[in-house]
C-alpha positions as protocol buffer text, in pm:
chain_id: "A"
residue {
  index: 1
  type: UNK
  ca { x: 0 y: 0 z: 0 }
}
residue {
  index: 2
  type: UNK
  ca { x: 107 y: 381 z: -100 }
}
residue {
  index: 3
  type: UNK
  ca { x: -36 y: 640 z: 27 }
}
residue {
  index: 4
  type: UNK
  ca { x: 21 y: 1053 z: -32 }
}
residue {
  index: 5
  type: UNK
  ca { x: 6 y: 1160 z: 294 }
}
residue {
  index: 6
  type: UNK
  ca { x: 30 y: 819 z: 575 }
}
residue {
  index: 7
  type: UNK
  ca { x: -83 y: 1030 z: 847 }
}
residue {
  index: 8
  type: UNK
  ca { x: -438 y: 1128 z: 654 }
}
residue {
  index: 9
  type: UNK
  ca { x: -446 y: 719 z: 652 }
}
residue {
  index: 10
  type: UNK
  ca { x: -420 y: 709 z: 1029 }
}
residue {
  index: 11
  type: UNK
  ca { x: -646 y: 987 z: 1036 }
}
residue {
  index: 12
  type: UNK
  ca { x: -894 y: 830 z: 842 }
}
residue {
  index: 13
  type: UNK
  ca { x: -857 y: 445 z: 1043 }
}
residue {
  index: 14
  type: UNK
  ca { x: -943 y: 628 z: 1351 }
}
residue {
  index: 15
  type: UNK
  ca { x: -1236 y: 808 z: 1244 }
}
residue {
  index: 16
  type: UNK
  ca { x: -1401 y: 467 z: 1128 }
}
residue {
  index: 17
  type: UNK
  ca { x: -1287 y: 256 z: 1379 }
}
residue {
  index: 18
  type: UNK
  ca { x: -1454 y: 493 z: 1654 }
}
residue {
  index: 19
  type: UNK
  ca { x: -1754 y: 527 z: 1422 }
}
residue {
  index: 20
  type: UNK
  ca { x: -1787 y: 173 z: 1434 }
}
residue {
  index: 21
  type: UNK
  ca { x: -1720 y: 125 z: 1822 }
}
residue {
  index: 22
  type: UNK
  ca { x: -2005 y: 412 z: 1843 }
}
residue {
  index: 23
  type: UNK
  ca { x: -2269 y: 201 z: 1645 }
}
residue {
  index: 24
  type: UNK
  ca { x: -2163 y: -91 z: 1849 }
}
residue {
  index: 25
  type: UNK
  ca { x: -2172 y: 50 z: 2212 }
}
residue {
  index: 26
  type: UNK
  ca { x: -2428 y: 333 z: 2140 }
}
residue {
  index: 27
  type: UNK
  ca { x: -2687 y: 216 z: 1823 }
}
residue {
  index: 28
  type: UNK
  ca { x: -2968 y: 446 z: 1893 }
}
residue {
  index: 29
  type: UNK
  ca { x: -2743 y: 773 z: 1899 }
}
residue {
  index: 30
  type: UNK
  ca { x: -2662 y: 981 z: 1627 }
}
residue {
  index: 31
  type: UNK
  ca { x: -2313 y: 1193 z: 1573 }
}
residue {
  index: 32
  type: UNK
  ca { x: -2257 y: 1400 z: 1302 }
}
residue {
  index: 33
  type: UNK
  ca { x: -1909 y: 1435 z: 1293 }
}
residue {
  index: 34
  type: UNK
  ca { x: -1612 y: 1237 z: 1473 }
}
residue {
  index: 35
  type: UNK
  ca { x: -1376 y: 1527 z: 1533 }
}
residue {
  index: 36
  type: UNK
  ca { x: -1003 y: 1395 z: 1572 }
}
residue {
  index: 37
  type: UNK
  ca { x: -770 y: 1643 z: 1711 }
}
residue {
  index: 38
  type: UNK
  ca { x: -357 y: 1721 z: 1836 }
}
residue {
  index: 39
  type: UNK
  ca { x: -329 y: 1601 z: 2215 }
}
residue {
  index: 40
  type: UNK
  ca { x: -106 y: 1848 z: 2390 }
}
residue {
  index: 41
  type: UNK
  ca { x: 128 y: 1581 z: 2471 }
}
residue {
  index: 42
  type: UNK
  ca { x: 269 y: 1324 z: 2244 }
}
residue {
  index: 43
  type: UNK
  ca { x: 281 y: 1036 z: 2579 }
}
residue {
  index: 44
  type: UNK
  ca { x: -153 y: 1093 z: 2484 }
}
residue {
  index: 45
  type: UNK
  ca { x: -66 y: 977 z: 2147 }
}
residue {
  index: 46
  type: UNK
  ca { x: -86 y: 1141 z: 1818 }
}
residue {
  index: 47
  type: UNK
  ca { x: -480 y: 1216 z: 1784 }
}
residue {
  index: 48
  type: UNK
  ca { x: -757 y: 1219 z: 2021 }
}
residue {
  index: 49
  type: UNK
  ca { x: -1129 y: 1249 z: 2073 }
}
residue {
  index: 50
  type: UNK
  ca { x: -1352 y: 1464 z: 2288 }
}
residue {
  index: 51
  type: UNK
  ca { x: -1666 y: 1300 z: 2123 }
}
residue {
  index: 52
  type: UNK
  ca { x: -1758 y: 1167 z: 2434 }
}
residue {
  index: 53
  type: UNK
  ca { x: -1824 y: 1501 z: 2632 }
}
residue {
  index: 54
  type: UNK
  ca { x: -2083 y: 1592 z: 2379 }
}
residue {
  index: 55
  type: UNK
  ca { x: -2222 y: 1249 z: 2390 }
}
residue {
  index: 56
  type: UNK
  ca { x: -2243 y: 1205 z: 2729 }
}
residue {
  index: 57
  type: UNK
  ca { x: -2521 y: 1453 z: 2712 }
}
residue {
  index: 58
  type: UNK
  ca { x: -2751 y: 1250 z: 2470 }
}
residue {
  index: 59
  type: UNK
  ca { x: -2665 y: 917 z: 2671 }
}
residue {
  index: 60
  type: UNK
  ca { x: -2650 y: 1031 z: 3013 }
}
residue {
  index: 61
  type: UNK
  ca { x: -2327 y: 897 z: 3151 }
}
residue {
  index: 62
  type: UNK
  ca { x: -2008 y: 1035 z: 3258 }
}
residue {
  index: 63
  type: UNK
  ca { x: -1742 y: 1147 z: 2966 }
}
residue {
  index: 64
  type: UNK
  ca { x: -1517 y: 900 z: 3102 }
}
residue {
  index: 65
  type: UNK
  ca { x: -1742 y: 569 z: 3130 }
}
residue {
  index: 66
  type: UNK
  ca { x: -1851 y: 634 z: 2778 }
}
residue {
  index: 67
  type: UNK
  ca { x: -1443 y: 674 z: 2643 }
}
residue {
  index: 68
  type: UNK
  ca { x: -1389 y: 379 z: 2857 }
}
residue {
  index: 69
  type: UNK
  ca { x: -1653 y: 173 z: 2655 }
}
residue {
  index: 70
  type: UNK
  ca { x: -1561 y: 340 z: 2339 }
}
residue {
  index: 71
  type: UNK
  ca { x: -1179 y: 242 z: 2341 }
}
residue {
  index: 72
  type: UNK
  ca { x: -1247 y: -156 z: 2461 }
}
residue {
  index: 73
  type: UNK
  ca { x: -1479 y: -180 z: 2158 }
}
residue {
  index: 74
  type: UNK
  ca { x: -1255 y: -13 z: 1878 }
}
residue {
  index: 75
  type: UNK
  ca { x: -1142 y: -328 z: 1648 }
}
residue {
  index: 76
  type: UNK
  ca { x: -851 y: -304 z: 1448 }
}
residue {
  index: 77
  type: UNK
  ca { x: -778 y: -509 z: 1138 }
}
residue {
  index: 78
  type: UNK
  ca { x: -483 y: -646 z: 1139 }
}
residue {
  index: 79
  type: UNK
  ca { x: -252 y: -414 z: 902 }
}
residue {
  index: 80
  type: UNK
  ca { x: -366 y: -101 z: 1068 }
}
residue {
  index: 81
  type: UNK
  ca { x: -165 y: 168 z: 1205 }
}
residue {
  index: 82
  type: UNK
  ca { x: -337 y: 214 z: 1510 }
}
residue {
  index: 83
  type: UNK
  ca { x: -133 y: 37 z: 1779 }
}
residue {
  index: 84
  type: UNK
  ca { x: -337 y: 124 z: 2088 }
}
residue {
  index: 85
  type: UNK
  ca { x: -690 y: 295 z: 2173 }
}
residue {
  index: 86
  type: UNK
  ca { x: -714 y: 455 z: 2534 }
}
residue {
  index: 87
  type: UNK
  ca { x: -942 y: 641 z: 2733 }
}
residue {
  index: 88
  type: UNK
  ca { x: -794 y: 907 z: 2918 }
}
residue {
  index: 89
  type: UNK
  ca { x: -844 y: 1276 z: 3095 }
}
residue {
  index: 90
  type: UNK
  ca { x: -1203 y: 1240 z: 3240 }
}
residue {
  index: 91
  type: UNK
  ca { x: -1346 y: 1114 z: 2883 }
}
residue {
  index: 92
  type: UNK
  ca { x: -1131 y: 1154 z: 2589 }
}
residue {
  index: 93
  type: UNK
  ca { x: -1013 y: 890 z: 2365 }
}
residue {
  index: 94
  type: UNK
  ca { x: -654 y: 843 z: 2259 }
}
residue {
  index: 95
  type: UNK
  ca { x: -511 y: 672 z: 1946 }
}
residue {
  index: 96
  type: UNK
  ca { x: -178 y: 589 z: 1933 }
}
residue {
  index: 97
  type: UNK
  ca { x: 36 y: 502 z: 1579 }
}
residue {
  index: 98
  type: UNK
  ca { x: 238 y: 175 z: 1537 }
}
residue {
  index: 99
  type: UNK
  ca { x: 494 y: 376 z: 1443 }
}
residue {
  index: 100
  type: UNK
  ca { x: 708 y: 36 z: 1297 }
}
residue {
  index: 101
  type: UNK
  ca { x: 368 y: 13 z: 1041 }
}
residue {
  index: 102
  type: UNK
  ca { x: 385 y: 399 z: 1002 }
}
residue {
  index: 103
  type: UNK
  ca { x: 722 y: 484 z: 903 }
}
residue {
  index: 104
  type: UNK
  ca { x: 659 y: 163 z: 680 }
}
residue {
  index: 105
  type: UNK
  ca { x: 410 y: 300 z: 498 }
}
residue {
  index: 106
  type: UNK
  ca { x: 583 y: 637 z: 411 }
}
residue {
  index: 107
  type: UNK
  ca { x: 905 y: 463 z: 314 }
}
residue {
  index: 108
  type: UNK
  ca { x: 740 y: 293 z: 68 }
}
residue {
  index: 109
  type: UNK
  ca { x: 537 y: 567 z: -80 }
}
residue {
  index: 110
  type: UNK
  ca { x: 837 y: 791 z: -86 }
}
residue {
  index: 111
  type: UNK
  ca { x: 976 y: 581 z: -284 }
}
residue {
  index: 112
  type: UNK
  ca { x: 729 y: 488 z: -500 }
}
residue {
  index: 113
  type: UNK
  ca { x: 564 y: 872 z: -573 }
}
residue {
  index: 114
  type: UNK
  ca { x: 900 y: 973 z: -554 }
}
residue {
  index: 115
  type: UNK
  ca { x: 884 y: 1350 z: -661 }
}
residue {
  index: 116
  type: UNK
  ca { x: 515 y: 1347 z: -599 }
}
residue {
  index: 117
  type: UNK
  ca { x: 519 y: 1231 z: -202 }
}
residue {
  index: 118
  type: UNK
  ca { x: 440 y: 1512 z: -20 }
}
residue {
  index: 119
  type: UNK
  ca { x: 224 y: 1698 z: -236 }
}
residue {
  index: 120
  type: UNK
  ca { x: -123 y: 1650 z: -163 }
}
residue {
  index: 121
  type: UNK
  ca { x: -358 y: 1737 z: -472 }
}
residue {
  index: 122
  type: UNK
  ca { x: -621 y: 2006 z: -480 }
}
residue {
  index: 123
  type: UNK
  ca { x: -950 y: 1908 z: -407 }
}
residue {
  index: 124
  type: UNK
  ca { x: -1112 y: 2136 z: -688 }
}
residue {
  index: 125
  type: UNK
  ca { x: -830 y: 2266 z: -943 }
}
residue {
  index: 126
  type: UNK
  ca { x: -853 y: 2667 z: -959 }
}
residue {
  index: 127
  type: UNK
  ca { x: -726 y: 2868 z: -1234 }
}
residue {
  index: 128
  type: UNK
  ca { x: -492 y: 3065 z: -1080 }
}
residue {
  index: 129
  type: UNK
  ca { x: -275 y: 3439 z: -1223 }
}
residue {
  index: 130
  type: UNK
  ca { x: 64 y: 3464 z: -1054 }
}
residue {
  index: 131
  type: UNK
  ca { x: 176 y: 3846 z: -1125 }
}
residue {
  index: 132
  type: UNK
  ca { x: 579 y: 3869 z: -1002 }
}
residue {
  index: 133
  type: UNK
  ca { x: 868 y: 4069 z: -1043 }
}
residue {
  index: 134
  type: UNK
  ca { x: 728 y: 4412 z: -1193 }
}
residue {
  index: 135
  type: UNK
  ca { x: 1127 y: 4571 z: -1219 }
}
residue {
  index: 136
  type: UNK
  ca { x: 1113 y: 4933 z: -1265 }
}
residue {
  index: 137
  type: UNK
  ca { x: 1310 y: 5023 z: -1547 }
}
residue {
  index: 138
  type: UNK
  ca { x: 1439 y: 5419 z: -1425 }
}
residue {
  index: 139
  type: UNK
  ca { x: 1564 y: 5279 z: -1142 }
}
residue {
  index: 140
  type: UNK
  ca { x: 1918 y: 5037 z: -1096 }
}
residue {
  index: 141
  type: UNK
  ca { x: 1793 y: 4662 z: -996 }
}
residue {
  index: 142
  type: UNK
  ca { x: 1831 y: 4594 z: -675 }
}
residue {
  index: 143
  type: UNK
  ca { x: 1843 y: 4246 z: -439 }
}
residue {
  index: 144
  type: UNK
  ca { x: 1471 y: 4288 z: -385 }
}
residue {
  index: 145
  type: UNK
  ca { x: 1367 y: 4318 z: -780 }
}
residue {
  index: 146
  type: UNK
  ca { x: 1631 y: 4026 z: -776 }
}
residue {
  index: 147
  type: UNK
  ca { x: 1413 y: 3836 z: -511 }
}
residue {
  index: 148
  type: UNK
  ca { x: 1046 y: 3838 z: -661 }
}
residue {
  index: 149
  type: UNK
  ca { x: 1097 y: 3613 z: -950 }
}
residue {
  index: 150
  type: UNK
  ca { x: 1211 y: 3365 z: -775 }
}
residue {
  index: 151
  type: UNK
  ca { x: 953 y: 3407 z: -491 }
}
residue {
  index: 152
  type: UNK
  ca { x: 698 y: 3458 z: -758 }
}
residue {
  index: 153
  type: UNK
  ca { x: 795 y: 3151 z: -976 }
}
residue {
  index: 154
  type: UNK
  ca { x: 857 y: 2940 z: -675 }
}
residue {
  index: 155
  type: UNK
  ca { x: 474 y: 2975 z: -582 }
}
residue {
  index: 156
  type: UNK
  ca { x: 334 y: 2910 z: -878 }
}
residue {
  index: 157
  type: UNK
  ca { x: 512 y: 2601 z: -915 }
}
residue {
  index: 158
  type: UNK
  ca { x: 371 y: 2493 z: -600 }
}
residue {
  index: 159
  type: UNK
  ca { x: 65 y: 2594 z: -714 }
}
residue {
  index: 160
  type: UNK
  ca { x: 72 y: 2378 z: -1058 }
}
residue {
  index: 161
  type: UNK
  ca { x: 214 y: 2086 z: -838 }
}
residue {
  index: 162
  type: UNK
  ca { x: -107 y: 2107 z: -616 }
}
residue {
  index: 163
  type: UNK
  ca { x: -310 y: 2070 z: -972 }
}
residue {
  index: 164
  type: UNK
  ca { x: -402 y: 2410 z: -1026 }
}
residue {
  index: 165
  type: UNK
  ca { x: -402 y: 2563 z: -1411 }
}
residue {
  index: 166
  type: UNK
  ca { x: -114 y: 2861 z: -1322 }
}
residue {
  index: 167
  type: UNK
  ca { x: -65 y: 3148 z: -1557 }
}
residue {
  index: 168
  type: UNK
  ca { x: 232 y: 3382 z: -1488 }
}
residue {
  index: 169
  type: UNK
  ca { x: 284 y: 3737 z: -1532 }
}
residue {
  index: 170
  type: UNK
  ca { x: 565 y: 3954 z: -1567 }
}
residue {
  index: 171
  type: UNK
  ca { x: 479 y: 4317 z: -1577 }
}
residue {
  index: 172
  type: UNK
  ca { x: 775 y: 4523 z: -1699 }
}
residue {
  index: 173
  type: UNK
  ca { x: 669 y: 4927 z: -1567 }
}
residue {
  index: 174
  type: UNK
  ca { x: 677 y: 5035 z: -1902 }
}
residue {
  index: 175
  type: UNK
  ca { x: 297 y: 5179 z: -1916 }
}
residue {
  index: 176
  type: UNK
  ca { x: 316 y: 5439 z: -1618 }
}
residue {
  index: 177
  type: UNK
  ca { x: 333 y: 5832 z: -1584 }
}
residue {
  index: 178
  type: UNK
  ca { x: 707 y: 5745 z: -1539 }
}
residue {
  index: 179
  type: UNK
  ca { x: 773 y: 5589 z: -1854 }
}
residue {
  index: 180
  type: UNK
  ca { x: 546 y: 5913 z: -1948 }
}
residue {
  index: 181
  type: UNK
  ca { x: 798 y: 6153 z: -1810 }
}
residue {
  index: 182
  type: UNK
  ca { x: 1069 y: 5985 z: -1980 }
}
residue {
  index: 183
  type: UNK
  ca { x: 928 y: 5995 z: -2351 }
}
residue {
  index: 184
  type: UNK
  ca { x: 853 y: 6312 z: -2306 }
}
residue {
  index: 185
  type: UNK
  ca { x: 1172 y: 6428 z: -2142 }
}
residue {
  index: 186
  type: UNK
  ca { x: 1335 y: 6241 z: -2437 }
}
residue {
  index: 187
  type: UNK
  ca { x: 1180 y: 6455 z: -2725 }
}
residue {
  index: 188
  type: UNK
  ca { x: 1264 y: 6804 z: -2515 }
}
């Protein structure tokens, strides 16, 4: 298995292994969305769950009984990269990564996307004008004029790697009252 981005594949096991632990333990209630977030310490693991505080309301139980139910009926297949579910903090639930399966998976999909690993493709492509540089031509070029095309081309790469359709622009100040002055200073 490859993946683009392993952690959006842990992400993803988590959400539907606590979905299904929720249909097992709780059938009759009814979550909208299984919000997986950052613990503020990596010894909680690397995502957890405060479903249970809002659920806790609906079933009428303390936060903690109901994470306590929730992480004993989480089922993992047997390739997954969860490693551990725990309840934790008065009612949150903590998934840990096997990080042996992790670092696994993103070895082998570095090198099999090899350029490509890393760069996670836009949802819905945009079409997308990248104006840069803009050097005005009555004055001596200086580092910053030296800096925006390469700022300005570096985004827009990014931009085309994400899928976008880029355009770029270069404006060369040759259309302003300066140029103006200076045509007109010329025929004087």
């Amino acid at each position: 298995m490859i993946a683009e981005n392993p952690f959006a594949v842990f992400r993803s096991e988590c959400e539907k292994s606590l979905r299904k632990a929720l249909k097992k333990q709780f059938p009759k209630t009814e979550i909208a969305s299984v919000a997986l977030e950052k613990p503020p310490n990596p010894d909680f693991g690397q995502l957890a769950s405060s479903l249970c505080f809002e659920l806790s309301k609906q079933v009428g139980q303390k936060p903690l009984a109901i994470a306590e139910k929730l992480a004993s009926a989480v089922s993992k297949p047997k390739s997954s990269l969860i490693e551990r579910v725990a309840s934790a903090g008065g009612g949150y639930i903590n998934f840990h990564v096997d990080f042996d399966k992790f670092s696994t998976l993103t070895v082998e999909s570095t090198r099999k996307l090899d350029t490509e690993y890393g760069f996670v493709k836009a949802e819905g492509p945009l079409k997308i004008i990248v104006e840069h540089t803009s050097a005005n031509p009555l004055h001596p070029i200086h580092i910053g004029q030296a800096r925006n095309p390469m700022l300005g081309d570096t985004i827009a790469r990014l931009l085309k790697s994400r899928g976008h359709t880029v355009l770029r622009h270069y404006y060369i100040d040759d259309v302003g009252r300066q140029s103006s002055v200076v045509a007109y200073g010329y025929e004087k």
